[in-house]
mmCIF file of C-alpha atoms in Angstrom:
data_model
loop_
_atom_site.group_PDB
_atom_site.id
_atom_site.type_symbol
_atom_site.label_atom_id
_atom_site.label_comp_id
_atom_site.label_asym_id
_atom_site.label_seq_id
_atom_site.Cartn_x
_atom_site.Cartn_y
_atom_site.Cartn_z
ATOM 1 C CA MET F 754 115.939 21.332 -0.873
ATOM 2 C CA LEU F 755 112.832 19.488 0.032
ATOM 3 C CA GLY F 756 111.018 20.237 3.225
ATOM 4 C CA SER F 757 110.825 19.417 6.510
ATOM 5 C CA LYS F 758 107.450 17.722 6.237
ATOM 6 C CA SER F 759 107.800 15.408 3.487
ATOM 7 C CA VAL F 760 105.453 12.834 2.888
ATOM 8 C CA MET F 761 105.824 9.465 1.003
ATOM 9 C CA VAL F 762 103.504 7.320 -1.174
ATOM 10 C CA ILE F 763 104.184 3.606 -1.693
ATOM 11 C CA GLY F 764 102.181 2.779 -4.657
ATOM 12 C CA THR F 765 99.960 3.905 -7.528
ATOM 13 C CA GLY F 766 97.362 1.837 -7.855
ATOM 14 C CA THR F 767 93.847 2.243 -6.532
ATOM 15 C CA ILE F 768 94.588 3.438 -3.538
ATOM 16 C CA GLY F 769 97.840 5.229 -3.948
ATOM 17 C CA GLU F 770 96.733 6.813 -6.683
ATOM 18 C CA PRO F 771 94.139 9.316 -5.891
ATOM 19 C CA LEU F 772 95.931 9.235 -1.712
ATOM 20 C CA ILE F 773 99.308 11.185 -3.791
ATOM 21 C CA GLY F 774 96.523 13.403 -5.696
ATOM 22 C CA LEU F 775 94.586 14.226 -2.856
ATOM 23 C CA LEU F 776 97.707 15.047 -0.806
ATOM 24 C CA CYS F 777 98.541 17.386 -3.634
ATOM 25 C CA ASN F 778 95.607 18.973 -3.988
ATOM 26 C CA PHE F 779 95.416 19.772 -0.238
ATOM 27 C CA LYS F 780 99.278 19.847 0.268
ATOM 28 C CA ALA F 781 99.212 23.702 1.819
ATOM 29 C CA GLN F 782 96.101 22.898 4.051
ATOM 30 C CA LEU F 783 97.678 19.523 5.532
ATOM 31 C CA GLY F 784 100.829 21.298 5.960
ATOM 32 C CA ILE F 785 102.645 18.966 3.912
ATOM 33 C CA ASP F 786 106.212 20.450 2.531
ATOM 34 C CA GLU F 787 106.728 17.644 -0.041
ATOM 35 C CA VAL F 788 104.600 14.475 -1.819
ATOM 36 C CA LEU F 789 106.910 12.287 -3.049
ATOM 37 C CA PHE F 790 105.523 8.672 -4.586
ATOM 38 C CA HIS F 791 107.588 5.407 -5.021
ATOM 39 C CA LYS F 792 106.830 3.656 -8.105
ATOM 40 C CA ARG F 793 109.178 0.608 -8.819
ATOM 41 C CA THR F 794 108.368 -0.951 -12.194
ATOM 42 C CA PRO F 795 108.187 1.677 -15.217
ATOM 43 C CA LEU F 796 105.508 0.739 -17.569
ATOM 44 C CA MET F 797 104.564 2.063 -20.648
ATOM 45 C CA THR F 798 100.609 2.061 -19.433
ATOM 46 C CA ASP F 799 101.137 3.886 -16.878
ATOM 47 C CA ARG F 800 103.506 6.784 -17.857
ATOM 48 C CA SER F 801 100.250 8.781 -18.200
ATOM 49 C CA LYS F 802 99.207 8.524 -14.601
ATOM 50 C CA VAL F 803 103.379 8.684 -13.428
ATOM 51 C CA GLN F 804 103.062 12.399 -15.813
ATOM 52 C CA ASN F 805 99.972 13.543 -14.226
ATOM 53 C CA LEU F 806 101.417 13.055 -10.636
ATOM 54 C CA LEU F 807 104.166 14.754 -11.990
ATOM 55 C CA ARG F 808 102.107 17.897 -13.188
ATOM 56 C CA ARG F 809 100.566 17.795 -9.868
ATOM 57 C CA GLY F 810 103.340 18.508 -7.950
ATOM 58 C CA ALA F 811 104.790 14.822 -6.707
ATOM 59 C CA ARG F 812 108.222 13.831 -6.757
ATOM 60 C CA LEU F 813 108.819 10.443 -8.454
ATOM 61 C CA VAL F 814 110.936 7.958 -6.631
ATOM 62 C CA THR F 815 112.259 4.520 -7.523
ATOM 63 C CA ASP F 816 115.152 1.991 -6.822
ATOM 64 C CA LYS F 817 118.538 2.581 -7.789
ATOM 65 C CA ASP F 818 118.176 -0.199 -10.542
ATOM 66 C CA ARG F 819 115.240 1.274 -12.248
ATOM 67 C CA VAL F 820 115.980 5.001 -12.717
ATOM 68 C CA LYS F 821 117.453 4.007 -16.330
ATOM 69 C CA GLY F 822 113.859 2.582 -17.650
ATOM 70 C CA PHE F 823 111.842 5.554 -16.018
ATOM 71 C CA GLU F 824 114.560 7.855 -17.885
ATOM 72 C CA GLU F 825 113.946 5.468 -20.906
ATOM 73 C CA MET F 826 110.302 6.413 -20.882
ATOM 74 C CA GLY F 827 111.005 10.137 -20.661
ATOM 75 C CA LEU F 828 109.577 10.189 -16.833
ATOM 76 C CA LYS F 829 112.453 12.550 -14.066
ATOM 77 C CA VAL F 830 112.984 10.336 -11.247
ATOM 78 C CA GLU F 831 113.411 12.820 -8.455
ATOM 79 C CA LEU F 832 114.893 10.831 -5.788
ATOM 80 C CA THR F 833 116.479 7.170 -4.845
ATOM 81 C CA THR F 834 114.289 4.831 -2.786
ATOM 82 C CA GLU F 835 117.386 5.215 0.383
ATOM 83 C CA ASP F 836 117.372 9.002 -0.571
ATOM 84 C CA ALA F 837 113.667 9.351 0.032
ATOM 85 C CA MET F 838 113.362 7.380 3.273
ATOM 86 C CA GLU F 839 115.982 9.475 4.817
ATOM 87 C CA MET F 840 113.474 12.794 4.167
ATOM 88 C CA SER F 841 110.890 11.318 4.607
ATOM 89 C CA ARG F 842 108.990 12.057 7.754
ATOM 90 C CA VAL F 843 105.579 9.737 6.922
ATOM 91 C CA VAL F 844 105.866 6.969 4.575
ATOM 92 C CA VAL F 845 102.042 5.577 3.098
ATOM 93 C CA ASP F 846 102.787 2.066 2.091
ATOM 94 C CA CYS F 847 99.732 1.138 -0.225
ATOM 95 C CA THR F 848 100.936 -1.726 -2.142
ATOM 96 C CA PRO F 849 100.379 -5.361 -0.893
ATOM 97 C CA SER F 850 103.482 -6.115 0.450
ATOM 98 C CA GLY F 851 103.678 -3.443 3.481
ATOM 99 C CA ASN F 852 105.021 -6.418 5.969
ATOM 100 C CA ALA F 853 107.616 -7.416 3.889
ATOM 101 C CA MET F 854 109.212 -3.754 2.925
ATOM 102 C CA LYS F 855 108.868 -3.577 6.320
ATOM 103 C CA GLU F 856 111.337 -5.942 7.245
ATOM 104 C CA ARG F 857 113.177 -4.859 3.865
ATOM 105 C CA TRP F 858 113.012 -0.839 4.495
ATOM 106 C CA TYR F 859 111.299 0.506 7.304
ATOM 107 C CA GLU F 860 113.036 -0.631 10.346
ATOM 108 C CA LYS F 861 116.054 0.340 8.893
ATOM 109 C CA TYR F 862 114.684 3.957 9.172
ATOM 110 C CA GLU F 863 112.539 4.131 12.261
ATOM 111 C CA GLU F 864 114.797 6.766 13.649
ATOM 112 C CA ASN F 865 114.203 9.297 11.019
ATOM 113 C CA THR F 866 110.455 8.861 10.372
ATOM 114 C CA ASP F 867 107.905 9.364 12.457
ATOM 115 C CA LEU F 868 105.390 6.758 11.124
ATOM 116 C CA PHE F 869 105.287 4.385 8.680
ATOM 117 C CA ILE F 870 101.631 3.201 7.491
ATOM 118 C CA ALA F 871 100.357 0.409 5.254
ATOM 119 C CA GLN F 872 96.900 -0.794 3.870
ATOM 120 C CA GLY F 873 93.833 -3.577 5.364
ATOM 121 C CA SER F 874 95.842 -6.150 3.848
ATOM 122 C CA GLU F 875 98.390 -6.201 6.135
ATOM 123 C CA PHE F 876 97.149 -7.726 9.205
ATOM 124 C CA GLY F 877 100.212 -7.703 11.660
ATOM 125 C CA PHE F 878 101.625 -4.841 10.253
ATOM 126 C CA GLY F 879 101.152 -2.144 13.451
ATOM 127 C CA LYS F 880 98.310 -0.985 15.631
ATOM 128 C CA GLN F 881 95.144 -0.638 13.423
ATOM 129 C CA TYR F 882 93.523 1.976 13.185
ATOM 130 C CA ALA F 883 90.397 3.761 11.772
ATOM 131 C CA ARG F 884 89.576 7.872 11.724
ATOM 132 C CA GLY F 885 86.838 8.384 13.895
ATOM 133 C CA ILE F 886 86.498 4.757 15.861
ATOM 134 C CA ASN F 887 89.710 4.542 17.624
ATOM 135 C CA ASP F 888 91.841 7.920 17.286
ATOM 136 C CA GLU F 889 92.153 7.956 21.303
ATOM 137 C CA VAL F 890 94.807 5.022 21.596
ATOM 138 C CA LEU F 891 97.165 6.399 19.121
ATOM 139 C CA GLU F 892 100.366 7.106 21.014
ATOM 140 C CA VAL F 893 103.126 10.011 20.105
ATOM 141 C CA GLY F 894 106.367 8.340 20.280
ATOM 142 C CA LYS F 895 104.863 4.436 20.761
ATOM 143 C CA ASP F 896 103.421 4.531 17.525
ATOM 144 C CA LYS F 897 106.030 3.818 15.069
ATOM 145 C CA TYR F 898 103.763 1.259 12.585
ATOM 146 C CA LEU F 899 99.923 1.458 12.145
ATOM 147 C CA GLN F 900 97.652 -0.223 9.271
ATOM 148 C CA ILE F 901 94.531 1.335 7.975
ATOM 149 C CA VAL F 902 91.665 -1.427 7.919
ATOM 150 C CA SER F 903 89.876 -2.099 5.179
ATOM 151 C CA CYS F 904 87.028 -0.262 3.315
ATOM 152 C CA ASN F 905 84.387 -2.989 4.914
ATOM 153 C CA THR F 906 86.344 -3.279 8.191
ATOM 154 C CA HIS F 907 85.693 0.420 8.232
ATOM 155 C CA ASN F 908 81.953 0.183 7.501
ATOM 156 C CA LEU F 909 81.929 -3.011 9.846
ATOM 157 C CA SER F 910 83.238 -0.891 12.706
ATOM 158 C CA VAL F 911 80.862 2.816 12.102
ATOM 159 C CA LEU F 912 77.750 0.296 12.047
ATOM 160 C CA ILE F 913 79.027 -1.352 15.270
ATOM 161 C CA LYS F 914 79.765 2.283 16.905
ATOM 162 C CA MET F 915 76.528 3.372 15.575
ATOM 163 C CA PHE F 916 73.634 1.090 16.205
ATOM 164 C CA GLY F 917 75.222 -1.832 18.130
ATOM 165 C CA LEU F 918 77.089 0.148 21.206
ATOM 166 C CA ALA F 919 76.103 3.889 20.815
ATOM 167 C CA ASP F 920 75.851 4.967 24.303
ATOM 168 C CA GLN F 921 75.753 1.958 26.014
ATOM 169 C CA GLY F 922 79.465 0.151 25.785
ATOM 170 C CA PRO F 923 80.395 -2.995 24.447
ATOM 171 C CA GLU F 924 78.550 -4.914 26.697
ATOM 172 C CA ASN F 925 75.487 -3.621 24.740
ATOM 173 C CA LEU F 926 76.152 -5.455 21.684
ATOM 174 C CA VAL F 927 75.187 -9.302 22.302
ATOM 175 C CA GLU F 928 75.535 -10.694 18.775
ATOM 176 C CA GLY F 929 77.157 -9.044 15.288
ATOM 177 C CA ARG F 930 76.558 -10.530 11.887
ATOM 178 C CA PHE F 931 77.892 -9.139 8.592
ATOM 179 C CA ILE F 932 77.679 -10.854 4.865
ATOM 180 C CA CYS F 933 80.354 -8.213 2.701
ATOM 181 C CA MET F 934 78.674 -8.347 -0.682
ATOM 182 C CA ARG F 935 81.829 -7.358 -2.313
ATOM 183 C CA ARG F 936 82.150 -5.891 -6.183
ATOM 184 C CA ALA F 937 84.555 -8.145 -7.903
ATOM 185 C CA ASN F 938 87.473 -5.689 -8.901
ATOM 186 C CA ASP F 939 88.191 -1.730 -9.329
ATOM 187 C CA ILE F 940 86.986 -0.059 -12.524
ATOM 188 C CA SER F 941 90.263 0.406 -12.994
ATOM 189 C CA GLN F 942 91.816 -2.866 -12.759
ATOM 190 C CA ASP F 943 91.340 -5.667 -15.734
ATOM 191 C CA ASP F 944 91.907 -8.719 -13.444
ATOM 192 C CA LYS F 945 90.091 -11.082 -11.126
ATOM 193 C CA PHE F 946 86.768 -9.830 -12.470
ATOM 194 C CA VAL F 947 84.117 -12.620 -11.670
ATOM 195 C CA PRO F 948 81.263 -13.526 -14.372
ATOM 196 C CA SER F 949 78.601 -14.415 -11.910
ATOM 197 C CA PRO F 950 78.391 -14.292 -7.618
ATOM 198 C CA GLN F 951 81.327 -16.192 -5.793
ATOM 199 C CA VAL F 952 80.664 -17.346 -2.639
ATOM 200 C CA GLY F 953 83.763 -17.276 -0.089
ATOM 201 C CA ASN F 954 85.266 -19.654 2.885
ATOM 202 C CA HIS F 955 84.759 -19.105 6.581
ATOM 203 C CA LYS F 956 89.332 -19.366 7.167
ATOM 204 C CA ASP F 957 88.925 -18.122 10.485
ATOM 205 C CA ALA F 958 87.135 -20.254 13.098
ATOM 206 C CA ARG F 959 85.584 -17.627 15.368
ATOM 207 C CA PHE F 960 85.646 -14.607 13.241
ATOM 208 C CA GLY F 961 84.750 -16.113 9.593
ATOM 209 C CA THR F 962 86.336 -13.805 7.571
ATOM 210 C CA HIS F 963 89.392 -11.121 7.717
ATOM 211 C CA HIS F 964 86.604 -8.458 8.084
ATOM 212 C CA ALA F 965 85.095 -9.011 11.246
ATOM 213 C CA ARG F 966 88.552 -10.273 12.620
ATOM 214 C CA ASP F 967 90.206 -6.830 11.681
ATOM 215 C CA ALA F 968 87.268 -4.886 13.279
ATOM 216 C CA TRP F 969 87.580 -7.326 16.193
ATOM 217 C CA HIS F 970 91.655 -5.832 16.936
ATOM 218 C CA LEU F 971 90.549 -2.478 16.131
ATOM 219 C CA TYR F 972 88.363 -2.666 19.184
ATOM 220 C CA GLN F 973 90.573 -4.305 21.156
ATOM 221 C CA THR F 974 92.791 -1.049 20.685
ATOM 222 C CA LYS F 975 90.567 0.554 22.737
ATOM 223 C CA GLY F 976 90.802 -1.938 25.838
ATOM 224 C CA GLU F 977 89.958 -5.309 26.977
ATOM 225 C CA GLN F 978 86.727 -5.015 27.903
ATOM 226 C CA TYR F 979 86.063 -4.719 23.402
ATOM 227 C CA ASP F 980 85.889 -8.847 23.814
ATOM 228 C CA LEU F 981 83.025 -8.226 20.895
ATOM 229 C CA PRO F 982 81.122 -10.821 19.423
ATOM 230 C CA LEU F 983 81.436 -10.547 15.877
ATOM 231 C CA PHE F 984 81.121 -13.315 13.112
ATOM 232 C CA SER F 985 81.590 -12.025 8.949
ATOM 233 C CA SER F 986 81.106 -13.291 5.649
ATOM 234 C CA ALA F 987 81.670 -12.567 2.231
ATOM 235 C CA MET F 988 80.819 -13.182 -1.448
ATOM 236 C CA LYS F 989 81.790 -11.236 -4.884
ATOM 237 C CA VAL F 990 79.621 -10.058 -6.991
ATOM 238 C CA ASN F 991 79.655 -9.477 -10.699
ATOM 239 C CA SER F 992 80.014 -5.879 -10.787
ATOM 240 C CA GLN F 993 83.103 -3.257 -10.519
ATOM 241 C CA LEU F 994 80.646 -0.523 -8.563
ATOM 242 C CA MET F 995 80.326 -1.350 -4.974
ATOM 243 C CA HIS F 996 80.330 -2.985 -2.440
ATOM 244 C CA ILE F 997 77.465 -3.941 -0.336
ATOM 245 C CA ILE F 998 77.074 -5.473 3.661
ATOM 246 C CA GLN F 999 74.091 -6.651 5.068
ATOM 247 C CA TYR F 1000 74.022 -6.689 8.765
ATOM 248 C CA THR F 1001 72.138 -7.612 11.521
ATOM 249 C CA MET F 1002 73.000 -7.035 15.558
ATOM 250 C CA LYS F 1003 71.628 -7.857 18.572
ATOM 251 C CA VAL F 1004 71.477 -5.543 21.411
ATOM 252 C CA GLN F 1005 70.765 -5.302 25.365
ATOM 253 C CA LYS F 1006 69.018 -2.077 25.117
ATOM 254 C CA PRO F 1007 65.933 -1.634 23.469
ATOM 255 C CA VAL F 1008 65.776 1.098 20.219
ATOM 256 C CA THR F 1009 63.473 2.325 17.552
ATOM 257 C CA ARG F 1010 63.729 2.589 13.610
ATOM 258 C CA GLU F 1011 63.136 6.565 14.066
ATOM 259 C CA GLU F 1012 66.013 6.116 16.906
ATOM 260 C CA LEU F 1013 68.740 4.730 14.457
ATOM 261 C CA VAL F 1014 67.330 6.676 11.923
ATOM 262 C CA GLN F 1015 68.329 9.710 13.956
ATOM 263 C CA ARG F 1016 71.918 8.359 14.644
ATOM 264 C CA ALA F 1017 72.800 8.137 10.934
ATOM 265 C CA VAL F 1018 71.472 11.443 10.326
ATOM 266 C CA ASP F 1019 73.728 12.726 12.840
ATOM 267 C CA ASP F 1020 76.285 10.584 12.066
ATOM 268 C CA ASP F 1021 78.989 12.466 9.811
ATOM 269 C CA ARG F 1022 80.731 9.323 9.491
ATOM 270 C CA VAL F 1023 77.965 8.146 7.400
ATOM 271 C CA ALA F 1024 76.292 9.636 4.432
ATOM 272 C CA VAL F 1025 72.565 8.411 4.802
ATOM 273 C CA THR F 1026 70.657 8.196 1.041
ATOM 274 C CA TYR F 1027 67.202 7.381 -0.183
ATOM 275 C CA LYS F 1028 68.818 5.567 -3.481
ATOM 276 C CA SER F 1029 68.727 1.724 -3.365
ATOM 277 C CA THR F 1030 71.530 0.812 -5.966
ATOM 278 C CA ALA F 1031 74.914 0.922 -6.427
ATOM 279 C CA ASN F 1032 75.174 2.612 -9.355
ATOM 280 C CA SER F 1033 73.374 5.396 -8.231
ATOM 281 C CA VAL F 1034 74.879 6.119 -5.100
ATOM 282 C CA PHE F 1035 78.446 5.545 -7.147
ATOM 283 C CA SER F 1036 77.300 7.939 -9.901
ATOM 284 C CA PHE F 1037 76.923 10.320 -7.051
ATOM 285 C CA GLY F 1038 80.382 9.826 -5.858
ATOM 286 C CA ARG F 1039 81.707 9.941 -9.443
ATOM 287 C CA ASP F 1040 80.414 13.054 -10.232
ATOM 288 C CA HIS F 1041 80.663 14.819 -6.985
ATOM 289 C CA GLY F 1042 83.538 13.000 -4.784
ATOM 290 C CA PHE F 1043 87.581 13.862 -4.965
ATOM 291 C CA CYS F 1044 88.238 11.392 -7.657
ATOM 292 C CA GLY F 1045 85.219 10.104 -7.921
ATOM 293 C CA ARG F 1046 85.596 8.725 -3.873
ATOM 294 C CA ILE F 1047 82.811 9.272 -1.341
ATOM 295 C CA LEU F 1048 85.077 9.802 1.656
ATOM 296 C CA ASN F 1049 82.485 8.818 4.532
ATOM 297 C CA GLN F 1050 82.911 5.520 6.002
ATOM 298 C CA SER F 1051 79.332 4.350 5.092
ATOM 299 C CA VAL F 1052 76.117 4.834 2.666
ATOM 300 C CA MET F 1053 72.991 4.317 4.143
ATOM 301 C CA PRO F 1054 69.702 3.989 2.607
ATOM 302 C CA THR F 1055 67.997 4.643 6.046
ATOM 303 C CA ASP F 1056 64.690 2.843 4.184
ATOM 304 C CA THR F 1057 66.200 -0.585 4.759
ATOM 305 C CA ILE F 1058 66.712 -0.062 8.513
ATOM 306 C CA HIS F 1059 64.844 -2.508 10.366
ATOM 307 C CA VAL F 1060 64.191 -2.959 13.948
ATOM 308 C CA SER F 1061 62.456 -6.302 15.235
ATOM 309 C CA GLU F 1062 58.844 -6.047 17.510
ATOM 310 C CA ASP F 1063 61.384 -6.364 20.553
ATOM 311 C CA GLY F 1064 63.170 -3.330 19.975
ATOM 312 C CA GLN F 1065 66.819 -5.923 19.986
ATOM 313 C CA THR F 1066 67.523 -7.079 16.769
ATOM 314 C CA ILE F 1067 68.732 -4.600 13.897
ATOM 315 C CA SER F 1068 68.985 -5.275 10.278
ATOM 316 C CA GLY F 1069 69.591 -3.718 7.584
ATOM 317 C CA TYR F 1070 72.044 -3.088 4.170
ATOM 318 C CA CYS F 1071 75.017 -0.133 3.916
ATOM 319 C CA LEU F 1072 77.063 0.647 1.066
ATOM 320 C CA THR F 1073 81.085 0.483 1.146
ATOM 321 C CA PRO F 1074 82.466 3.650 -0.199
ATOM 322 C CA GLN F 1075 85.504 1.521 -1.362
ATOM 323 C CA ASP F 1076 89.157 2.998 -0.915
ATOM 324 C CA GLY F 1077 87.648 6.440 0.643
ATOM 325 C CA ASN F 1078 87.201 5.722 3.741
ATOM 326 C CA SER F 1079 90.328 4.156 3.799
ATOM 327 C CA LEU F 1080 91.937 7.334 2.031
ATOM 328 C CA LEU F 1081 90.138 9.693 4.500
ATOM 329 C CA SER F 1082 92.148 7.312 7.611
ATOM 330 C CA SER F 1083 95.254 7.328 5.748
ATOM 331 C CA VAL F 1084 95.201 11.436 5.211
ATOM 332 C CA ALA F 1085 94.110 11.631 8.858
ATOM 333 C CA ALA F 1086 96.845 9.004 10.019
ATOM 334 C CA THR F 1087 99.238 10.724 8.133
ATOM 335 C CA VAL F 1088 98.502 14.091 9.660
ATOM 336 C CA TRP F 1089 98.568 12.704 12.826
ATOM 337 C CA GLY F 1090 102.425 11.600 12.445
ATOM 338 C CA LEU F 1091 103.021 15.499 11.424
ATOM 339 C CA TYR F 1092 100.725 17.195 13.991
ATOM 340 C CA PRO F 1093 99.840 14.853 16.488
ATOM 341 C CA GLU F 1094 97.702 17.591 18.493
ATOM 342 C CA THR F 1095 95.698 19.227 15.500
ATOM 343 C CA TYR F 1096 95.617 16.603 13.222
ATOM 344 C CA ASP F 1097 91.771 15.952 13.549
ATOM 345 C CA LYS F 1098 91.637 19.797 12.951
ATOM 346 C CA ILE F 1099 93.537 19.997 10.165
ATOM 347 C CA VAL F 1100 91.692 17.479 7.798
ATOM 348 C CA GLN F 1101 88.264 19.233 8.091
ATOM 349 C CA CYS F 1102 90.023 20.976 4.740
ATOM 350 C CA LEU F 1103 88.587 17.696 3.033
ATOM 351 C CA ALA F 1104 84.939 18.170 4.808
ATOM 352 C CA PRO F 1105 83.345 18.878 1.052
ATOM 353 C CA TYR F 1106 83.764 15.573 1.115
ATOM 354 C CA PHE F 1107 82.091 14.276 3.406
ATOM 355 C CA PHE F 1108 78.438 14.347 2.735
ATOM 356 C CA GLN F 1109 75.536 14.155 4.946
ATOM 357 C CA GLU F 1110 73.229 12.688 2.065
ATOM 358 C CA VAL F 1111 74.000 11.348 -0.912
#
């Protein structure tokens, strides 16, 4: 019989697969009884991945009409989707179909499920969340649906809080502009790679791209006074390693470069670095992170921090730990769904993967 604190992850892609492994590895520390994972399509190319997730203690879930396909591959299906939905206290959707799944499945199981979580692509799924940014707005019994913002939106958000707002409040940020230089695809993906840098369109008249839009909505959960003046642009570069953000923020209260460096050093959401290349930071994550992931929200090369002569314009670069920051927020949200009073203390079992320096 499955335990009462069961968590189901939907999807086994670039976020789903490491999230399932992380929940399995830290199941006891996180207070989770069973880790279930839903995979819809039986593929021979994915069999080794599924076998290893089963070996780590996760239980395979699929739709009724797909059970035979997995069994023919030698993979044991423990539960059908309906049975797993009945048993799961928290469901974490790591697919690009969260909103569709909400309408098709999740709304039918609201009474017996504490929380449904979707990822950054699923705008409108629920209240936006990023650990360390808006934890105080989570409401027990009211927030049934959370959207974990994208990895670059995590980075924007911590930059805004650390450099733009600090202890001055939302009125301190006069303007925030960000250029997201995105890797083409993940090292686990074979498609969507670009042969040369590719510029993106500004589809949002106010915010430019979804990164600034999502950061604005994230801060709006803290109150209408957080009507932040944000704008973002995005481009892809022909790399599979790390995203990089170039930021420029204008603030009312003058600051010094030394003050900003100290803020970065003191912020446990940020890992500072003296490295200047994506491959050297990525290599550190590969060797020392969980499944190659750095779980900090941002990696800050402190040498790039620049402050204008009047102390009111802040510029620089930072690197985004890809899905590492989204993974941590997904875990924090999951544990909040199970233990809302003590979740942040419980999540400290992952502290070895919050790095002060990379």
